Tab-separated table of C-alpha atoms in Angstrom:
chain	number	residue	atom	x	y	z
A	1	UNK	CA	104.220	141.394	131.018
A	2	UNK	CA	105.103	138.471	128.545
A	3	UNK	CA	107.292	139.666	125.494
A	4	UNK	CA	105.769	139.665	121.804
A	5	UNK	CA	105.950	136.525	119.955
A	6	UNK	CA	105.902	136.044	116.608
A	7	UNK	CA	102.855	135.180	115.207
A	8	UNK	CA	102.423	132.586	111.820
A	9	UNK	CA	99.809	131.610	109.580
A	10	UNK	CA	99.357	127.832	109.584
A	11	UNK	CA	96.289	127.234	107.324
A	12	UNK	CA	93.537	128.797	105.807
A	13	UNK	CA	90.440	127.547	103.493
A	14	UNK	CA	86.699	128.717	102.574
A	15	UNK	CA	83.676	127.924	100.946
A	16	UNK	CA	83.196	128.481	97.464
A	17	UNK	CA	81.427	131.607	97.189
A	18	UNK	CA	78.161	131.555	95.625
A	19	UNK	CA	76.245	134.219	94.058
A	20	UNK	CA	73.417	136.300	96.321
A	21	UNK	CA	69.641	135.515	95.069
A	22	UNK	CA	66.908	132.895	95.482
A	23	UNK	CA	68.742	131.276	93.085
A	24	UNK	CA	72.475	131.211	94.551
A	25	UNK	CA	74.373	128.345	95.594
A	26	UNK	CA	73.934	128.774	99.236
A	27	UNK	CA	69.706	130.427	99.038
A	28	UNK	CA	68.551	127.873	101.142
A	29	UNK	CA	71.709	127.557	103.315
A	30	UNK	CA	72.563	128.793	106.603
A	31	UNK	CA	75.419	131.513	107.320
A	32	UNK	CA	76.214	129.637	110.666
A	33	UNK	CA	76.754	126.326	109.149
A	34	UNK	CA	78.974	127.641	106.372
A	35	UNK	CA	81.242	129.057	108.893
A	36	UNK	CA	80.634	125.580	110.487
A	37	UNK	CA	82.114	123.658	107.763
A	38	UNK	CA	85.223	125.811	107.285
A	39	UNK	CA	85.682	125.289	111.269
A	40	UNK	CA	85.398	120.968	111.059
A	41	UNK	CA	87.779	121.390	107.743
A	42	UNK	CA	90.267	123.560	109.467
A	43	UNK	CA	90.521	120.661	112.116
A	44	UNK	CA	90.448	118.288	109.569
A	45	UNK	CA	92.980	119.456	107.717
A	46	UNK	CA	95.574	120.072	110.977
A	47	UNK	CA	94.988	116.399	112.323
A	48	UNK	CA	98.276	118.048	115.145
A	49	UNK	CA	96.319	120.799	116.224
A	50	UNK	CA	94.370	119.327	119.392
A	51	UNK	CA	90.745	121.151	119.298
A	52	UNK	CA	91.067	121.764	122.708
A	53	UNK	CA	93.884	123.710	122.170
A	54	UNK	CA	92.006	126.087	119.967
A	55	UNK	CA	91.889	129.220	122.988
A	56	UNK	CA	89.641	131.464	120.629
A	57	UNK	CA	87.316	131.767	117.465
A	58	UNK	CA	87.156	134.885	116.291
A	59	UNK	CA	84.108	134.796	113.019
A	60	UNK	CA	83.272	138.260	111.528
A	61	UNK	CA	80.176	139.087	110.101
A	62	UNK	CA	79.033	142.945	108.682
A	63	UNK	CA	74.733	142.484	108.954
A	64	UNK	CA	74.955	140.434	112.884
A	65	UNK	CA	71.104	139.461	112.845
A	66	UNK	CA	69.497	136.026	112.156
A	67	UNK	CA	71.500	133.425	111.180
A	68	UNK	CA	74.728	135.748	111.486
A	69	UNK	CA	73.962	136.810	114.920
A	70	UNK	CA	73.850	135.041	118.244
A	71	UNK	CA	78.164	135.856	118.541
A	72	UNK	CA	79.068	133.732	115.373
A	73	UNK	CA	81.981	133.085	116.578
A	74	UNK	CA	80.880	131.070	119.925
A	75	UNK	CA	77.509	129.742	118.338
A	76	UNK	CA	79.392	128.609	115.317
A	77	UNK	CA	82.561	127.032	117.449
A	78	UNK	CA	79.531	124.753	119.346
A	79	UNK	CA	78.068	124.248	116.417
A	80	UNK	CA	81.141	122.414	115.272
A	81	UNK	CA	81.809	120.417	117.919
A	82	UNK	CA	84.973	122.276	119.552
A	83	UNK	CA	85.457	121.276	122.971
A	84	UNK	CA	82.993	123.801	125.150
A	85	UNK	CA	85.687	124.988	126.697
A	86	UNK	CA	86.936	127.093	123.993
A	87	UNK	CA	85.397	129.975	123.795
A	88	UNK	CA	84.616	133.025	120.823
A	89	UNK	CA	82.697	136.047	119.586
A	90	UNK	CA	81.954	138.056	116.840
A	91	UNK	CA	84.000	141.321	115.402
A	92	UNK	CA	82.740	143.730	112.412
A	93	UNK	CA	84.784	146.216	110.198
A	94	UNK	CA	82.367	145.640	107.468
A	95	UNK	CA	84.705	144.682	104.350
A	96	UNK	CA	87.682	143.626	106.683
A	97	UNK	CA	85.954	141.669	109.242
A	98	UNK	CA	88.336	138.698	108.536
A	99	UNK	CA	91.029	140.924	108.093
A	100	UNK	CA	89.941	142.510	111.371
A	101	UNK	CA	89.507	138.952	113.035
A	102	UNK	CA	93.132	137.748	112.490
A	103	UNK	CA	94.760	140.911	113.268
A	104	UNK	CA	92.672	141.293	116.625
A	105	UNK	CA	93.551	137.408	117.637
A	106	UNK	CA	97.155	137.945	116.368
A	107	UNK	CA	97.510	141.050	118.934
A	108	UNK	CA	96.299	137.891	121.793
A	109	UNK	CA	98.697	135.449	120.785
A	110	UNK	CA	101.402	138.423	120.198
A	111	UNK	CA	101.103	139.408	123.980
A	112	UNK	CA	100.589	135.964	125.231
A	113	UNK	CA	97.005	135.495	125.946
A	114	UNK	CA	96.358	132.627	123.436
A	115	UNK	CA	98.361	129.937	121.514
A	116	UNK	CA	96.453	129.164	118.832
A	117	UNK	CA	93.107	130.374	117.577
A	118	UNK	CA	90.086	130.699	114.620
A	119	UNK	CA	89.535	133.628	112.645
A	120	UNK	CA	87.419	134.074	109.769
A	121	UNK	CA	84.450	135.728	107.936
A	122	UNK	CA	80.908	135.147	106.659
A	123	UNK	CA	78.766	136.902	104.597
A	124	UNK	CA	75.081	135.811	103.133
A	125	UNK	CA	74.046	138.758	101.213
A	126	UNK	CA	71.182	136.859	99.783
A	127	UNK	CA	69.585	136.453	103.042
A	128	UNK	CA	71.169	139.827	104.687
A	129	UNK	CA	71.739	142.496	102.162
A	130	UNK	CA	74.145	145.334	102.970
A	131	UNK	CA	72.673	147.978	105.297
A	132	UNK	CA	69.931	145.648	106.739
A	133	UNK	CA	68.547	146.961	109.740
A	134	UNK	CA	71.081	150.230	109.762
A	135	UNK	CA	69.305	153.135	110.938
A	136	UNK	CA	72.083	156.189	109.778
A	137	UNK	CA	72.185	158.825	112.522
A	138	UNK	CA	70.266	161.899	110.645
A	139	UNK	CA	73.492	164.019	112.273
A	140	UNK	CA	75.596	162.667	109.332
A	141	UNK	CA	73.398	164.327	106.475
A	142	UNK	CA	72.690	167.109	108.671
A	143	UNK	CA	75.693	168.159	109.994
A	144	UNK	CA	77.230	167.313	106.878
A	145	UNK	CA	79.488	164.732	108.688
A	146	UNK	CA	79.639	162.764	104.982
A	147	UNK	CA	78.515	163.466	101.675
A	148	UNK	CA	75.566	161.873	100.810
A	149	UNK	CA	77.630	159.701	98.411
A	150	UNK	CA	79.224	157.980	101.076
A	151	UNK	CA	76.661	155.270	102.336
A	152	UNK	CA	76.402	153.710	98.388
A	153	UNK	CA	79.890	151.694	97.979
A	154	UNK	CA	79.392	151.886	94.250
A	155	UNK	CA	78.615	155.934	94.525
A	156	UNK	CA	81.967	155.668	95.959
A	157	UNK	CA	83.810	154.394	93.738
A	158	UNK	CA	82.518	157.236	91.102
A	159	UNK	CA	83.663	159.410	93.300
A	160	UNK	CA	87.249	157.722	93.265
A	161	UNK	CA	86.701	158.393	89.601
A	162	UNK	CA	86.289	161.907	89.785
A	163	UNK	CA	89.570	161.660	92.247
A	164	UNK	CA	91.595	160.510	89.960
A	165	UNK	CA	90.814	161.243	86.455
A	166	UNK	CA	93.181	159.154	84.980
A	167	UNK	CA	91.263	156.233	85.572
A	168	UNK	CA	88.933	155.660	82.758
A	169	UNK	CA	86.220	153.330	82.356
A	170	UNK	CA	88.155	151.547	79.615
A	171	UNK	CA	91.103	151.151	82.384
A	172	UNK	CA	88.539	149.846	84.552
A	173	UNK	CA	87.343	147.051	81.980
A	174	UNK	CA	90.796	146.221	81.086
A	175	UNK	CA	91.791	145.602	84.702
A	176	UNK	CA	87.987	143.631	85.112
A	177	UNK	CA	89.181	141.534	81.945
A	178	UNK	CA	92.381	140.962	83.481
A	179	UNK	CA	91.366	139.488	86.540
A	180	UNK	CA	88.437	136.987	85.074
A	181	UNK	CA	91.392	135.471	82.945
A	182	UNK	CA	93.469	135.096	85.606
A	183	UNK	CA	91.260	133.414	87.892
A	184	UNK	CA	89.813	131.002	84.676
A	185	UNK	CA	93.607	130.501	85.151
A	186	UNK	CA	94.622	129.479	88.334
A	187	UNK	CA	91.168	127.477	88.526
A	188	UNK	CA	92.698	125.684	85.111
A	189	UNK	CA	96.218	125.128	87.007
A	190	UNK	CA	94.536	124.096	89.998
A	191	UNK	CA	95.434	126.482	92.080
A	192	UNK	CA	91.847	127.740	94.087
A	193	UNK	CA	90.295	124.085	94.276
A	194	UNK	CA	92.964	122.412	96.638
A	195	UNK	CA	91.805	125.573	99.658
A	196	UNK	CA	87.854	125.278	98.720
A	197	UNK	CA	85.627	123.183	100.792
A	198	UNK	CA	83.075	121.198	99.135
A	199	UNK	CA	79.932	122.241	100.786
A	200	UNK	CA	76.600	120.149	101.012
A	201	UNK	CA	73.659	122.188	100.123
A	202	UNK	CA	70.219	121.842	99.652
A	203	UNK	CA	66.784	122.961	98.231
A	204	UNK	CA	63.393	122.516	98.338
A	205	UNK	CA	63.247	122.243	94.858
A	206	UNK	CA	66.627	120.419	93.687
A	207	UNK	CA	67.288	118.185	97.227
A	208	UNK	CA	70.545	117.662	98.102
A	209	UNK	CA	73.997	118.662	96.218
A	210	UNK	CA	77.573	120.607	96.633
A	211	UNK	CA	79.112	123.103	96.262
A	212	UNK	CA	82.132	122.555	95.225
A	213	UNK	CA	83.917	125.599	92.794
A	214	UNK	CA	82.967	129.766	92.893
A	215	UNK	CA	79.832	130.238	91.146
A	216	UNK	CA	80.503	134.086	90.267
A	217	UNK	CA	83.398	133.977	87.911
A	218	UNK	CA	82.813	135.071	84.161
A	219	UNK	CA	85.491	133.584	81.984
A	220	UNK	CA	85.415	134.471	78.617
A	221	UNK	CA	84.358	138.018	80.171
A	222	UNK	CA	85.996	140.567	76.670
A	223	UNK	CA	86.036	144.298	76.189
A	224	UNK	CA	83.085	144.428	74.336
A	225	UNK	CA	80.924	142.610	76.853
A	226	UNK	CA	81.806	145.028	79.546
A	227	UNK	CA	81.452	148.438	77.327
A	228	UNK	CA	77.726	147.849	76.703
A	229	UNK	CA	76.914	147.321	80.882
A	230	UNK	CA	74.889	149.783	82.347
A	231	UNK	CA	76.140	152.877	84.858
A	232	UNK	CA	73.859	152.014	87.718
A	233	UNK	CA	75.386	154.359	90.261
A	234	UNK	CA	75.716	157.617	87.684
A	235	UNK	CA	74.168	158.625	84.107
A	236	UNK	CA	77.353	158.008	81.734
A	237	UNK	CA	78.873	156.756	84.788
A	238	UNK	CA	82.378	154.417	85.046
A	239	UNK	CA	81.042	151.799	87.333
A	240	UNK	CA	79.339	148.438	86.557
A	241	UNK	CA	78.698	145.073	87.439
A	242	UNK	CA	81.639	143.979	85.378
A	243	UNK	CA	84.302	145.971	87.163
A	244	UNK	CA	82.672	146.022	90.421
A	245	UNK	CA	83.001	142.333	92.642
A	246	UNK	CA	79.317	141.241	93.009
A	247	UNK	CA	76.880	140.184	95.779
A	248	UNK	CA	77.896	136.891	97.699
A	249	UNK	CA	77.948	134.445	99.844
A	250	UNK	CA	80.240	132.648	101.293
A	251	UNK	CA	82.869	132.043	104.620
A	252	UNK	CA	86.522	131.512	104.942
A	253	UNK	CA	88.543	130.867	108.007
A	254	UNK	CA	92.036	130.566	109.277
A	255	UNK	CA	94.656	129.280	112.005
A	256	UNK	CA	96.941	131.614	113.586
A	257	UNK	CA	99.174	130.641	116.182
A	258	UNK	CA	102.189	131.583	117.745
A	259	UNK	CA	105.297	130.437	115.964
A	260	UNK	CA	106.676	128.466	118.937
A	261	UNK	CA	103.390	127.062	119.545
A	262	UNK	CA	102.976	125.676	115.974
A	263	UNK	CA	106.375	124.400	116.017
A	264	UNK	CA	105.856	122.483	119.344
A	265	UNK	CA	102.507	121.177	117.469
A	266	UNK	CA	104.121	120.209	114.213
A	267	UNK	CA	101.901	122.600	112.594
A	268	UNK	CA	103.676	124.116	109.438
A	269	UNK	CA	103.869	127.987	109.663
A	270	UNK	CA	103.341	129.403	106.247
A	271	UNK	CA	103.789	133.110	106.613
A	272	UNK	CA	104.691	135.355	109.640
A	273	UNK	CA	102.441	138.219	110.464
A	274	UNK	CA	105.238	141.320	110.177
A	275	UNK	CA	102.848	144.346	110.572
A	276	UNK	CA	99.046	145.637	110.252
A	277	UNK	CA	97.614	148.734	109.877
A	278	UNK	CA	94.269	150.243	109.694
A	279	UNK	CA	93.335	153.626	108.697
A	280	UNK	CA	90.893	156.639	107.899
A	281	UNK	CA	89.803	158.105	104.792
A	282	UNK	CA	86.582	160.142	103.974
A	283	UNK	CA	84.302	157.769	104.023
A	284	UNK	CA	82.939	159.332	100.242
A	285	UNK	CA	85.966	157.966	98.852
A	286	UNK	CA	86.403	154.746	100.777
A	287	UNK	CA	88.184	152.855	97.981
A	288	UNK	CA	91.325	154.925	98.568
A	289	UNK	CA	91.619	153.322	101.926
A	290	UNK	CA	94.413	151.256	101.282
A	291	UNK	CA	96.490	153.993	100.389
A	292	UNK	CA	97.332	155.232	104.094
A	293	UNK	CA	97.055	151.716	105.517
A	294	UNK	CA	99.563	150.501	103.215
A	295	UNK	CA	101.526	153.515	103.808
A	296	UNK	CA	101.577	153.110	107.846
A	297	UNK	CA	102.200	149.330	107.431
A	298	UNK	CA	105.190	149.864	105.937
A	299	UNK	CA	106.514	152.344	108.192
A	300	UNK	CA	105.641	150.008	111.013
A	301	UNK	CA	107.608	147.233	109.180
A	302	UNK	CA	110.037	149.393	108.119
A	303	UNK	CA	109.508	148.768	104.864
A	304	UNK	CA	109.581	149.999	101.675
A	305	UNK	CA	106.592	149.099	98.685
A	306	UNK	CA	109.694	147.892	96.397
A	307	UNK	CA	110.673	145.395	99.328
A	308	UNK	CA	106.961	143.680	98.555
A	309	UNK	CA	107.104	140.923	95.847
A	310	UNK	CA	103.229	139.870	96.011
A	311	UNK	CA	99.809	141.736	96.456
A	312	UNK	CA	96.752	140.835	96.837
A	313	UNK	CA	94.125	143.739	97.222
A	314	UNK	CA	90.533	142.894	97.266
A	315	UNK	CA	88.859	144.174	93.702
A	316	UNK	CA	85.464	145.754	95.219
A	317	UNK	CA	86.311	147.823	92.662
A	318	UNK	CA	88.582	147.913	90.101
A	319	UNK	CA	88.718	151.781	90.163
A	320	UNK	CA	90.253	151.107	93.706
A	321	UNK	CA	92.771	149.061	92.730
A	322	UNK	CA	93.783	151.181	90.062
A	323	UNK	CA	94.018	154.196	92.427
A	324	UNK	CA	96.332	151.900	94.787
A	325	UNK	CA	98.537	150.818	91.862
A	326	UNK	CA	98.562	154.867	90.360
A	327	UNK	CA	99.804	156.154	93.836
A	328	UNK	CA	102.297	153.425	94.449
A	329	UNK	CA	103.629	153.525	90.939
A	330	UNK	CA	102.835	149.737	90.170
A	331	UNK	CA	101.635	148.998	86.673
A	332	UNK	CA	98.042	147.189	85.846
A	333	UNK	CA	98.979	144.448	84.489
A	334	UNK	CA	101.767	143.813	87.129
A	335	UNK	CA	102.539	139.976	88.057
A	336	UNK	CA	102.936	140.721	91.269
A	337	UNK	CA	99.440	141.907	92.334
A	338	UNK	CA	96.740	138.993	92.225
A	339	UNK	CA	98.350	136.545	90.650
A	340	UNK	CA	95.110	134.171	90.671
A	341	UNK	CA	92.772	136.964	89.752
A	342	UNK	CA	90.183	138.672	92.563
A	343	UNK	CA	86.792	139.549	93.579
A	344	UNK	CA	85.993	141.256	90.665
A	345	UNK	CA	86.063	137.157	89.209
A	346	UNK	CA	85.641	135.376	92.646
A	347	UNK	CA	82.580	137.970	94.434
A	348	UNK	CA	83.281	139.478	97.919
A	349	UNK	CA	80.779	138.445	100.848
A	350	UNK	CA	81.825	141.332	102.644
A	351	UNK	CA	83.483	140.198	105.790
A	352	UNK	CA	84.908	136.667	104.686
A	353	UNK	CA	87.369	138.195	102.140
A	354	UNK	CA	90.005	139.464	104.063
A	355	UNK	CA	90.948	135.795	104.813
A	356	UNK	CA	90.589	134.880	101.126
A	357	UNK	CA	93.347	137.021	100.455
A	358	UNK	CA	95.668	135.532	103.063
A	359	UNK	CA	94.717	132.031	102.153
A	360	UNK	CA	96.299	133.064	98.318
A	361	UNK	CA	98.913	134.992	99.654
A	362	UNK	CA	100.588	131.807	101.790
A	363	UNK	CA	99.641	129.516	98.523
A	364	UNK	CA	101.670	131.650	95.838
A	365	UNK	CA	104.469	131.964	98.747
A	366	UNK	CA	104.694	128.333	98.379
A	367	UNK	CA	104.855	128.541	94.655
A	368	UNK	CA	107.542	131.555	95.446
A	369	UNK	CA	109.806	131.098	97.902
A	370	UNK	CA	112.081	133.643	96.350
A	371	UNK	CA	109.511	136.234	97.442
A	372	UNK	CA	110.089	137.311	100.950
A	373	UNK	CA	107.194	139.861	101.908
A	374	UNK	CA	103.692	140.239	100.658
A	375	UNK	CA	100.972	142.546	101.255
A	376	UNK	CA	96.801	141.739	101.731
A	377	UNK	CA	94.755	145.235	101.488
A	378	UNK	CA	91.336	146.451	101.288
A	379	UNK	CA	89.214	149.491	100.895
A	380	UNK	CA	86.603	149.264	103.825
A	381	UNK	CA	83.094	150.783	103.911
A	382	UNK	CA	82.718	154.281	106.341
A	383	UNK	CA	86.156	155.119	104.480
A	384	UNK	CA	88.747	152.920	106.322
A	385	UNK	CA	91.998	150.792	104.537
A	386	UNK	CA	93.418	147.386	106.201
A	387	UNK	CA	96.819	146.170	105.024
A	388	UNK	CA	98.317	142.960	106.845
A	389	UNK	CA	102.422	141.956	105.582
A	390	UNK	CA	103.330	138.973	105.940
A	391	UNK	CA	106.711	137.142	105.489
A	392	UNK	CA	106.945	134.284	103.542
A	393	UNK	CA	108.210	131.568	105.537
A	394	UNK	CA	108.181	128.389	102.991
């Protein structure tokens, strides 16, 4: 049996994310080919890394029907133009498919049974909503496997509200605030564009254009704006479209390799993959998922949460995020978590994110190289947490 090698992340980039609707960005678009693009710009990008020595593409996707079906991962490797010979397939953990899809291919290249491969994530909620097709066992309801609560994300997250009552609504807004000026930010300092990839899009009615920057942030987003939204998950409720990430589109994708590998490529290594965990919750309260994963991450590590100088934790909610920050001690307007803002500002289409978080992570280690560890987390939906560290290696 080979030994463990250590495992890097070389580069990773996306699509902008457009917002869900006949009248997104990406209505008239194809999931396949927007995983397609962020394949040829990967390559692109890594003029060292021979396609053919790609040895897996691992594409996540939460609804796998129509145009995200047909394993993404193969179809959408063919699709653009990667040698037949490398092969691929599709993985789901809702919320953390990406996550899911680098961890999964890093556990391949750890053992030995690839150099170098693809993983990523797409979403099109406009053309697959969440839940399409599901048919829920009746034993959950009846057997009183779940509350009833637990199958509506932003039900959820009211519950995670009841859970910890020291989370306001007005905490919630504040942190919402927060992250739409940071993002206006780091799109000001230039810090998304240079890991976007301009995408061609088209329809019927407009012909041809691109996509080119996130079409969900709200700068200017203030208090007041957010106070007046409605409470669509509860009468008098806490959760909104303002402090909730919204319903998007989009793909991301990333290179992983082994750290000998990318050396003998000339690829530059980024970040080293130190530990991953995954882990339960009930699945009512889903958003505190990142809680144990965190926790068993760092025991795996050997860690400690002071020993982590940067975190980025996908905002499906900011009640979640709050909850993560409240058990760990961490302030909410700490520097060290989301620097360049989150989903609340950017959208989430579901499975892609994961890798949207590890693409910001290894570009504010760059901008940090005093800052050895960092953390990517997420609440997942069926009450489950993913945390990746990584070590910063610029």
């Amino acid at each position: 049996m080979p030994s463990s090698r250590d495992v890097v992340f070389v580069d990773g980039v996306r699509t902008p994310f457009g917002r869900s609707g006949p009248k997104g960005l990406y209505a008239e678009t194809r999931a396949d080919d927007l995983v397609v693009r962020v394949i040829r710009e990967l390559i692109r990008r890594n003029p060292d890394l021979p396609p053919e020595r790609v040895d897996e593409v691992a594409i996540a996707a939460t609804t796998q029907i129509g145009d995200q079906g047909l394993t993404i991962g193969r179809a959408a490797a063919v699709l653009a133009g990667l040698p037949k010979s490398v092969p691929g397939y599709a993985i789901d953990r809702m919320c953390a498919g990406a996550m899911t899809a680098v961890t999964t291919v890093a556990g391949g290249i750890a053992f030995g049974a690839y150099d170098v491969a693809i993983a990523g994530g797409v979403e099109h909620m406009g053309r697959h909503p969440m839940g399409e097709g599901v048919d829920p066992n009746p034993r959950f309801l009846s057997e009183k496997l779940v509350d009833p609560s637990a199958l509506v994300m932003g039900m959820t997250a009211e519950n995670l509200h009841d859970r910890y009552p020291t989370i306001s609504k007005e905490r919630a807004d504040a942190y919402a605030v927060l992250s739409q000026e940071k993002a206006a930010k780091a799109y000001a300092d230039g810090k998304i564009q240079p890991d976007l990839v301009p995408t061609a899009i088209r329809t019927a009615e407009k012909g041809w254009g691109l996509a080119v920057e996130d079409e969900a942030p709200r700068p200017g987003t203030t208090m007041e704006g957010l106070s007046g939204l409605k409470t669509p998950f509860r009468p008098h409720g806490n959760v909104t479209a303002g402090n909730s990430s919204g319903i998007n589109d989009g793909a991301t994708g990333c290179i992983v390799a082994a750290r000998e590998v990318a050396e003998e490529l000339g690829l530059t290594a980024k970040m080293r993959l130190v530990s991953y965990a995954f882990a339960g919750v009930d699945p009512e309260v889903m958003g505190a998922g990142p809680i144990p994963s965190t926790e068993r991450a760092l025991r795996l590590a050997n860690l400690d949460i002071s020993d982590i100088g940067l975190f980025e934790i996908n905002e499906a909610f900011a009640v979640q995020v709050l909850a993560f920050l409240d058990h760990f001690g961490i302030t909410d307007d700490d520097p060290r978590v989301n620097p360049y803002g989150g989903a609340i500002a950017y959208g989430h289409p579901l499975a892609s994110s994961g890798v949207r978080l590890m693409t910001q992570l290894a570009r504010q280690f760059g901008e940090r190289p005093e800052v050895r560890y960092g953390i990517t987390t997420m609440c997942v939906g069926m009450g489950m947490g993913g945390t990746v560290i990584w070590e910063n290696l610029t």
